[in-house]
PDB file of C-alpha atoms in Angstrom:
ATOM      1  CA  UNK A   1     127.030  -3.088 141.660  1.00  0.00           C
ATOM      2  CA  UNK A   2     128.826  -0.435 143.686  1.00  0.00           C
ATOM      3  CA  UNK A   3     126.711   0.859 146.590  1.00  0.00           C
ATOM      4  CA  UNK A   4     127.572   4.461 147.516  1.00  0.00           C
ATOM      5  CA  UNK A   5     126.086   6.134 150.577  1.00  0.00           C
ATOM      6  CA  UNK A   6     125.852   9.866 149.865  1.00  0.00           C
ATOM      7  CA  UNK A   7     125.854  10.812 153.547  1.00  0.00           C
ATOM      8  CA  UNK A   8     129.193   9.017 154.001  1.00  0.00           C
ATOM      9  CA  UNK A   9     130.765  10.580 150.904  1.00  0.00           C
ATOM     10  CA  UNK A  10     129.884  14.147 151.873  1.00  0.00           C
ATOM     11  CA  UNK A  11     130.163  13.617 155.654  1.00  0.00           C
ATOM     12  CA  UNK A  12     126.880  15.415 156.176  1.00  0.00           C
ATOM     13  CA  UNK A  13     123.114  15.006 156.205  1.00  0.00           C
ATOM     14  CA  UNK A  14     122.881  18.179 154.100  1.00  0.00           C
ATOM     15  CA  UNK A  15     123.304  17.763 150.353  1.00  0.00           C
ATOM     16  CA  UNK A  16     123.471  21.460 149.615  1.00  0.00           C
ATOM     17  CA  UNK A  17     126.854  22.411 148.160  1.00  0.00           C
ATOM     18  CA  UNK A  18     128.186  22.231 144.646  1.00  0.00           C
ATOM     19  CA  UNK A  19     131.558  21.119 146.042  1.00  0.00           C
ATOM     20  CA  UNK A  20     130.006  18.054 147.663  1.00  0.00           C
ATOM     21  CA  UNK A  21     128.062  17.363 144.483  1.00  0.00           C
ATOM     22  CA  UNK A  22     131.347  17.380 142.559  1.00  0.00           C
ATOM     23  CA  UNK A  23     132.780  14.820 145.012  1.00  0.00           C
ATOM     24  CA  UNK A  24     129.864  12.517 144.282  1.00  0.00           C
ATOM     25  CA  UNK A  25     130.177  13.117 140.534  1.00  0.00           C
ATOM     26  CA  UNK A  26     133.883  12.228 140.509  1.00  0.00           C
ATOM     27  CA  UNK A  27     133.296   8.960 142.360  1.00  0.00           C
ATOM     28  CA  UNK A  28     130.291   7.968 140.249  1.00  0.00           C
ATOM     29  CA  UNK A  29     132.103   8.921 137.047  1.00  0.00           C
ATOM     30  CA  UNK A  30     135.096   6.753 137.961  1.00  0.00           C
ATOM     31  CA  UNK A  31     132.853   3.677 138.281  1.00  0.00           C
ATOM     32  CA  UNK A  32     130.759   4.432 135.209  1.00  0.00           C
ATOM     33  CA  UNK A  33     133.902   4.807 133.093  1.00  0.00           C
ATOM     34  CA  UNK A  34     134.631   1.193 133.995  1.00  0.00           C
ATOM     35  CA  UNK A  35     131.027   0.288 133.090  1.00  0.00           C
ATOM     36  CA  UNK A  36     130.330  -0.682 136.670  1.00  0.00           C
ATOM     37  CA  UNK A  37     126.754  -0.177 137.859  1.00  0.00           C
ATOM     38  CA  UNK A  38     126.330   2.323 140.680  1.00  0.00           C
ATOM     39  CA  UNK A  39     123.641   2.594 143.321  1.00  0.00           C
ATOM     40  CA  UNK A  40     123.417   5.982 145.068  1.00  0.00           C
ATOM     41  CA  UNK A  41     121.881   5.692 148.519  1.00  0.00           C
ATOM     42  CA  UNK A  42     120.366   8.926 149.814  1.00  0.00           C
ATOM     43  CA  UNK A  43     119.367   7.463 153.188  1.00  0.00           C
ATOM     44  CA  UNK A  44     119.944   9.920 156.023  1.00  0.00           C
ATOM     45  CA  UNK A  45     119.995  12.993 153.789  1.00  0.00           C
ATOM     46  CA  UNK A  46     117.681  15.517 155.439  1.00  0.00           C
ATOM     47  CA  UNK A  47     118.037  18.454 153.041  1.00  0.00           C
ATOM     48  CA  UNK A  48     118.907  18.348 149.363  1.00  0.00           C
ATOM     49  CA  UNK A  49     118.956  21.176 146.822  1.00  0.00           C
ATOM     50  CA  UNK A  50     119.321  21.376 143.066  1.00  0.00           C
ATOM     51  CA  UNK A  51     122.810  22.937 143.204  1.00  0.00           C
ATOM     52  CA  UNK A  52     124.071  19.694 144.753  1.00  0.00           C
ATOM     53  CA  UNK A  53     122.146  17.521 142.290  1.00  0.00           C
ATOM     54  CA  UNK A  54     123.265  19.548 139.270  1.00  0.00           C
ATOM     55  CA  UNK A  55     126.890  18.915 140.219  1.00  0.00           C
ATOM     56  CA  UNK A  56     126.405  15.291 141.282  1.00  0.00           C
ATOM     57  CA  UNK A  57     123.915  13.967 138.718  1.00  0.00           C
ATOM     58  CA  UNK A  58     123.295  16.630 136.088  1.00  0.00           C
ATOM     59  CA  UNK A  59     126.997  16.823 135.229  1.00  0.00           C
ATOM     60  CA  UNK A  60     126.948  13.191 134.126  1.00  0.00           C
ATOM     61  CA  UNK A  61     124.945  14.272 131.084  1.00  0.00           C
ATOM     62  CA  UNK A  62     127.862  16.485 129.986  1.00  0.00           C
ATOM     63  CA  UNK A  63     129.818  13.381 129.055  1.00  0.00           C
ATOM     64  CA  UNK A  64     129.013  12.185 125.554  1.00  0.00           C
ATOM     65  CA  UNK A  65     129.476   8.520 126.468  1.00  0.00           C
ATOM     66  CA  UNK A  66     126.707   8.719 129.073  1.00  0.00           C
ATOM     67  CA  UNK A  67     123.457   8.642 127.185  1.00  0.00           C
ATOM     68  CA  UNK A  68     120.139   8.688 128.981  1.00  0.00           C
ATOM     69  CA  UNK A  69     119.789   4.976 128.256  1.00  0.00           C
ATOM     70  CA  UNK A  70     123.240   4.230 129.638  1.00  0.00           C
ATOM     71  CA  UNK A  71     122.546   6.148 132.858  1.00  0.00           C
ATOM     72  CA  UNK A  72     119.147   4.490 133.259  1.00  0.00           C
ATOM     73  CA  UNK A  73     120.886   1.121 133.132  1.00  0.00           C
ATOM     74  CA  UNK A  74     124.020   1.887 135.150  1.00  0.00           C
ATOM     75  CA  UNK A  75     122.834   4.381 137.766  1.00  0.00           C
ATOM     76  CA  UNK A  76     120.226   3.570 140.403  1.00  0.00           C
ATOM     77  CA  UNK A  77     118.888   5.781 143.175  1.00  0.00           C
ATOM     78  CA  UNK A  78     117.866   4.447 146.586  1.00  0.00           C
ATOM     79  CA  UNK A  79     116.178   5.992 149.623  1.00  0.00           C
ATOM     80  CA  UNK A  80     115.134   9.181 147.880  1.00  0.00           C
ATOM     81  CA  UNK A  81     112.436  11.009 149.825  1.00  0.00           C
ATOM     82  CA  UNK A  82     109.163  11.354 147.931  1.00  0.00           C
ATOM     83  CA  UNK A  83     109.382  15.162 148.025  1.00  0.00           C
ATOM     84  CA  UNK A  84     112.907  15.064 146.547  1.00  0.00           C
ATOM     85  CA  UNK A  85     111.987  12.942 143.516  1.00  0.00           C
ATOM     86  CA  UNK A  86     110.723  15.999 141.677  1.00  0.00           C
ATOM     87  CA  UNK A  87     114.154  17.630 142.165  1.00  0.00           C
ATOM     88  CA  UNK A  88     115.837  14.681 140.429  1.00  0.00           C
ATOM     89  CA  UNK A  89     113.350  14.789 137.573  1.00  0.00           C
ATOM     90  CA  UNK A  90     113.866  18.540 137.060  1.00  0.00           C
ATOM     91  CA  UNK A  91     117.672  18.330 137.267  1.00  0.00           C
ATOM     92  CA  UNK A  92     117.843  15.444 134.793  1.00  0.00           C
ATOM     93  CA  UNK A  93     115.459  17.109 132.339  1.00  0.00           C
ATOM     94  CA  UNK A  94     117.338  20.412 132.429  1.00  0.00           C
ATOM     95  CA  UNK A  95     120.708  18.655 132.091  1.00  0.00           C
ATOM     96  CA  UNK A  96     119.509  16.722 129.036  1.00  0.00           C
ATOM     97  CA  UNK A  97     118.216  19.904 127.407  1.00  0.00           C
ATOM     98  CA  UNK A  98     121.288  21.934 128.313  1.00  0.00           C
ATOM     99  CA  UNK A  99     123.922  19.457 127.173  1.00  0.00           C
ATOM    100  CA  UNK A 100     122.004  18.498 124.016  1.00  0.00           C
ATOM    101  CA  UNK A 101     122.536  22.023 122.648  1.00  0.00           C
ATOM    102  CA  UNK A 102     124.680  23.940 125.130  1.00  0.00           C
ATOM    103  CA  UNK A 103     125.503  26.896 122.859  1.00  0.00           C
ATOM    104  CA  UNK A 104     121.886  27.547 121.907  1.00  0.00           C
ATOM    105  CA  UNK A 105     120.732  27.107 125.518  1.00  0.00           C
ATOM    106  CA  UNK A 106     123.291  29.650 126.761  1.00  0.00           C
ATOM    107  CA  UNK A 107     122.448  32.113 123.968  1.00  0.00           C
ATOM    108  CA  UNK A 108     118.726  31.882 124.744  1.00  0.00           C
ATOM    109  CA  UNK A 109     119.411  32.346 128.456  1.00  0.00           C
ATOM    110  CA  UNK A 110     121.636  35.371 127.809  1.00  0.00           C
ATOM    111  CA  UNK A 111     119.055  36.823 125.415  1.00  0.00           C
ATOM    112  CA  UNK A 112     116.385  36.416 128.080  1.00  0.00           C
ATOM    113  CA  UNK A 113     118.466  38.266 130.663  1.00  0.00           C
ATOM    114  CA  UNK A 114     120.252  40.872 128.540  1.00  0.00           C
ATOM    115  CA  UNK A 115     118.165  41.108 125.366  1.00  0.00           C
ATOM    116  CA  UNK A 116     119.136  39.791 121.958  1.00  0.00           C
ATOM    117  CA  UNK A 117     121.722  41.611 119.884  1.00  0.00           C
TER     118      UNK A 117
END
């Protein structure tokens, strides 16, 4: 199992940018493509927001080969603060819904904002 320390990857205690989330995604994706299990260690992260998690974790669900079952088996999270667990749950749920039917999700979102045509 590959142990990845988020703080070391992003060189910060703040997991707040999409760019840093993409860095994490690219590294995790490279290991998962080889079917190597990955443990993400969030120790030392003091602030985390959904923009970071959407890029780092949510984006994994965009890849057809990564089913929920696959990710449950190959991706583990460590040292996640209790208050941040709800962020992970929300990001994963939204990613599953979004990537399951992306076109319909985007149409419904656009209809909600701009009205249906």
